[in-house]
Short mmCIF file of N, CA and C in Angstrom, two decimals:
data_model
loop_
_atom_site.label_atom_id
_atom_site.label_comp_id
_atom_site.label_asym_id
_atom_site.label_seq_id
_atom_site.Cartn_x
_atom_site.Cartn_y
_atom_site.Cartn_z
N UNK A 382 139.16 110.98 13.15
CA UNK A 382 140.29 111.78 12.70
C UNK A 382 139.83 113.22 12.47
N UNK A 383 140.66 114.13 12.89
CA UNK A 383 140.30 115.53 12.77
C UNK A 383 140.57 116.03 11.34
N UNK A 384 139.73 116.93 10.89
CA UNK A 384 139.91 117.47 9.54
C UNK A 384 140.94 118.60 9.53
N UNK A 385 141.31 119.13 10.69
CA UNK A 385 142.28 120.23 10.71
C UNK A 385 143.72 119.73 10.72
N UNK A 386 143.93 118.44 10.99
CA UNK A 386 145.30 117.93 11.10
C UNK A 386 146.14 118.14 9.84
N UNK A 387 145.64 117.82 8.65
CA UNK A 387 146.49 117.98 7.47
C UNK A 387 146.93 119.42 7.21
N UNK A 388 146.22 120.39 7.76
CA UNK A 388 146.55 121.78 7.45
C UNK A 388 147.49 122.42 8.47
N UNK A 389 147.75 121.74 9.60
CA UNK A 389 148.56 122.40 10.62
C UNK A 389 150.01 122.53 10.18
N UNK A 390 150.56 121.48 9.59
CA UNK A 390 151.97 121.55 9.21
C UNK A 390 152.21 122.60 8.12
N UNK A 391 151.45 122.60 7.01
CA UNK A 391 151.70 123.64 6.01
C UNK A 391 151.48 125.05 6.55
N UNK A 392 150.51 125.21 7.42
CA UNK A 392 150.26 126.54 7.98
C UNK A 392 151.44 126.96 8.86
N UNK A 393 151.91 126.02 9.67
CA UNK A 393 153.05 126.32 10.53
C UNK A 393 154.28 126.65 9.69
N UNK A 394 154.48 125.88 8.62
CA UNK A 394 155.61 126.11 7.72
C UNK A 394 155.50 127.48 7.07
N UNK A 395 154.31 127.84 6.61
CA UNK A 395 154.11 129.13 5.96
C UNK A 395 154.36 130.28 6.94
N UNK A 396 153.89 130.12 8.18
CA UNK A 396 154.11 131.18 9.17
C UNK A 396 155.59 131.34 9.49
N UNK A 397 156.29 130.21 9.66
CA UNK A 397 157.71 130.32 9.99
C UNK A 397 158.48 130.88 8.80
N UNK A 398 158.10 130.51 7.59
CA UNK A 398 158.77 131.06 6.40
C UNK A 398 158.50 132.56 6.29
N UNK A 399 157.25 132.96 6.55
CA UNK A 399 156.92 134.38 6.51
C UNK A 399 157.72 135.17 7.54
N UNK A 400 157.88 134.60 8.73
CA UNK A 400 158.65 135.29 9.76
C UNK A 400 160.12 135.41 9.35
N UNK A 401 160.65 134.35 8.70
CA UNK A 401 162.04 134.42 8.23
C UNK A 401 162.18 135.50 7.17
N UNK A 402 161.20 135.61 6.28
CA UNK A 402 161.25 136.63 5.23
C UNK A 402 161.18 138.03 5.84
N UNK A 403 160.32 138.19 6.84
CA UNK A 403 160.22 139.50 7.50
C UNK A 403 161.54 139.85 8.18
N UNK A 404 162.12 138.86 8.87
CA UNK A 404 163.40 139.09 9.54
C UNK A 404 164.48 139.46 8.52
N UNK A 405 164.45 138.76 7.37
CA UNK A 405 165.43 139.04 6.32
C UNK A 405 165.24 140.45 5.76
N UNK A 406 163.98 140.85 5.56
CA UNK A 406 163.71 142.18 4.99
C UNK A 406 164.09 143.29 5.96
N UNK A 407 164.03 143.01 7.26
CA UNK A 407 164.34 144.04 8.25
C UNK A 407 165.80 144.02 8.69
N UNK A 408 166.61 143.24 8.03
CA UNK A 408 168.01 143.17 8.43
C UNK A 408 168.68 144.52 8.21
N UNK A 409 169.73 144.79 8.95
CA UNK A 409 170.39 146.10 8.79
C UNK A 409 171.03 146.22 7.42
N UNK A 410 171.07 147.45 6.92
CA UNK A 410 171.68 147.70 5.62
C UNK A 410 173.18 147.44 5.70
N UNK A 411 173.77 146.94 4.61
CA UNK A 411 175.21 146.69 4.64
C UNK A 411 176.00 148.00 4.74
N UNK A 412 177.02 147.97 5.56
CA UNK A 412 177.85 149.17 5.73
C UNK A 412 178.86 149.23 4.59
N UNK A 413 179.43 150.41 4.36
CA UNK A 413 180.46 150.51 3.31
C UNK A 413 181.64 149.57 3.56
N UNK A 414 181.93 149.34 4.83
CA UNK A 414 183.05 148.44 5.14
C UNK A 414 182.75 147.01 4.71
N UNK A 415 181.52 146.54 4.98
CA UNK A 415 181.18 145.17 4.56
C UNK A 415 181.14 145.07 3.04
N UNK A 416 180.66 146.11 2.38
CA UNK A 416 180.67 146.10 0.90
C UNK A 416 182.09 146.01 0.38
N UNK A 417 183.00 146.77 1.00
CA UNK A 417 184.40 146.76 0.59
C UNK A 417 185.00 145.37 0.82
N UNK A 418 184.68 144.76 1.97
CA UNK A 418 185.21 143.43 2.26
C UNK A 418 184.69 142.41 1.25
N UNK A 419 183.40 142.50 0.91
CA UNK A 419 182.84 141.57 -0.07
C UNK A 419 183.50 141.75 -1.43
N UNK A 420 183.72 142.99 -1.84
CA UNK A 420 184.37 143.25 -3.12
C UNK A 420 185.80 142.70 -3.10
N UNK A 421 186.49 142.86 -1.97
CA UNK A 421 187.85 142.33 -1.85
C UNK A 421 187.85 140.82 -1.95
N UNK A 422 186.89 140.18 -1.27
CA UNK A 422 186.79 138.72 -1.33
C UNK A 422 186.53 138.23 -2.76
N UNK A 423 185.61 138.94 -3.45
CA UNK A 423 185.33 138.56 -4.84
C UNK A 423 186.57 138.70 -5.72
N UNK A 424 187.30 139.79 -5.55
CA UNK A 424 188.50 140.01 -6.35
C UNK A 424 189.55 138.94 -6.06
N UNK A 425 189.73 138.60 -4.78
CA UNK A 425 190.70 137.56 -4.44
C UNK A 425 190.29 136.21 -5.02
N UNK A 426 189.00 135.93 -5.01
CA UNK A 426 188.53 134.67 -5.60
C UNK A 426 188.79 134.64 -7.10
N UNK A 427 188.56 135.78 -7.77
CA UNK A 427 188.85 135.84 -9.21
C UNK A 427 190.34 135.63 -9.47
N UNK A 428 191.20 136.26 -8.65
CA UNK A 428 192.64 136.09 -8.83
C UNK A 428 193.07 134.64 -8.59
N UNK A 429 192.50 134.01 -7.55
CA UNK A 429 192.83 132.61 -7.29
C UNK A 429 192.40 131.72 -8.46
N UNK A 430 191.20 131.99 -8.99
CA UNK A 430 190.71 131.21 -10.13
C UNK A 430 191.61 131.39 -11.35
N UNK A 431 192.04 132.63 -11.58
CA UNK A 431 192.92 132.90 -12.72
C UNK A 431 194.25 132.18 -12.55
N UNK A 432 194.81 132.23 -11.33
CA UNK A 432 196.08 131.55 -11.05
C UNK A 432 195.93 130.05 -11.23
N UNK A 433 194.80 129.50 -10.79
CA UNK A 433 194.57 128.06 -10.94
C UNK A 433 194.48 127.68 -12.41
N UNK A 434 193.77 128.50 -13.20
CA UNK A 434 193.67 128.22 -14.64
C UNK A 434 195.03 128.27 -15.31
N UNK A 435 195.86 129.25 -14.93
CA UNK A 435 197.20 129.32 -15.50
C UNK A 435 198.03 128.10 -15.13
N UNK A 436 197.92 127.68 -13.88
CA UNK A 436 198.67 126.50 -13.44
C UNK A 436 198.23 125.26 -14.20
N UNK A 437 196.94 125.09 -14.39
CA UNK A 437 196.44 123.93 -15.14
C UNK A 437 196.93 123.99 -16.58
N UNK A 438 196.91 125.19 -17.17
CA UNK A 438 197.38 125.35 -18.55
C UNK A 438 198.86 124.99 -18.66
N UNK A 439 199.68 125.46 -17.68
CA UNK A 439 201.11 125.15 -17.69
C UNK A 439 201.35 123.65 -17.55
N UNK A 440 200.61 123.01 -16.65
CA UNK A 440 200.78 121.57 -16.46
C UNK A 440 200.38 120.81 -17.72
N UNK A 441 199.30 121.25 -18.36
CA UNK A 441 198.86 120.59 -19.58
C UNK A 441 199.92 120.72 -20.68
N UNK A 442 200.46 121.95 -20.86
CA UNK A 442 201.49 122.15 -21.87
C UNK A 442 202.74 121.33 -21.56
N UNK A 443 203.10 121.25 -20.28
CA UNK A 443 204.27 120.46 -19.89
C UNK A 443 204.06 118.98 -20.22
N UNK A 444 202.85 118.48 -19.91
CA UNK A 444 202.56 117.08 -20.21
C UNK A 444 202.57 116.81 -21.71
N UNK A 445 202.06 117.75 -22.49
CA UNK A 445 202.06 117.58 -23.94
C UNK A 445 203.50 117.56 -24.46
N UNK A 446 204.34 118.48 -23.98
CA UNK A 446 205.73 118.50 -24.42
C UNK A 446 206.46 117.21 -24.02
N UNK A 447 206.20 116.74 -22.81
CA UNK A 447 206.83 115.49 -22.37
C UNK A 447 206.37 114.32 -23.25
N UNK A 448 205.09 114.27 -23.55
CA UNK A 448 204.55 113.19 -24.40
C UNK A 448 205.20 113.25 -25.79
N UNK A 449 205.25 114.47 -26.35
CA UNK A 449 205.81 114.60 -27.70
C UNK A 449 207.30 114.26 -27.71
N UNK A 450 208.00 114.62 -26.66
CA UNK A 450 209.43 114.32 -26.64
C UNK A 450 209.67 112.82 -26.53
N UNK A 451 208.74 112.10 -25.91
CA UNK A 451 208.91 110.66 -25.79
C UNK A 451 208.39 109.92 -27.01
N UNK A 452 207.39 110.46 -27.68
CA UNK A 452 206.76 109.75 -28.81
C UNK A 452 207.39 110.13 -30.14
N UNK A 453 207.76 111.40 -30.30
CA UNK A 453 208.25 111.87 -31.60
C UNK A 453 209.45 111.09 -32.13
N UNK A 454 210.42 110.71 -31.30
CA UNK A 454 211.55 109.96 -31.87
C UNK A 454 211.14 108.64 -32.51
N UNK A 455 210.01 108.08 -32.09
CA UNK A 455 209.60 106.77 -32.62
C UNK A 455 208.68 106.88 -33.81
N UNK A 456 208.29 108.10 -34.19
CA UNK A 456 207.36 108.27 -35.31
C UNK A 456 208.12 108.37 -36.60
#
């Protein structure tokens, strides 16, 4: 058995990871348009999350009112 075999895979992995890091570091700088699009996407996501939270809150309050209207007469 060769003594170099156990080291080939980690070395290959390290080289490929290093190349990916170099490629990532040399990527083109984001343009103002892409920054604007990302900011718009983030804002839309926040608005969707806020709308979802409001909807959940409304449904919860509706369920509580329905429960109380059905239970309160019997208490």
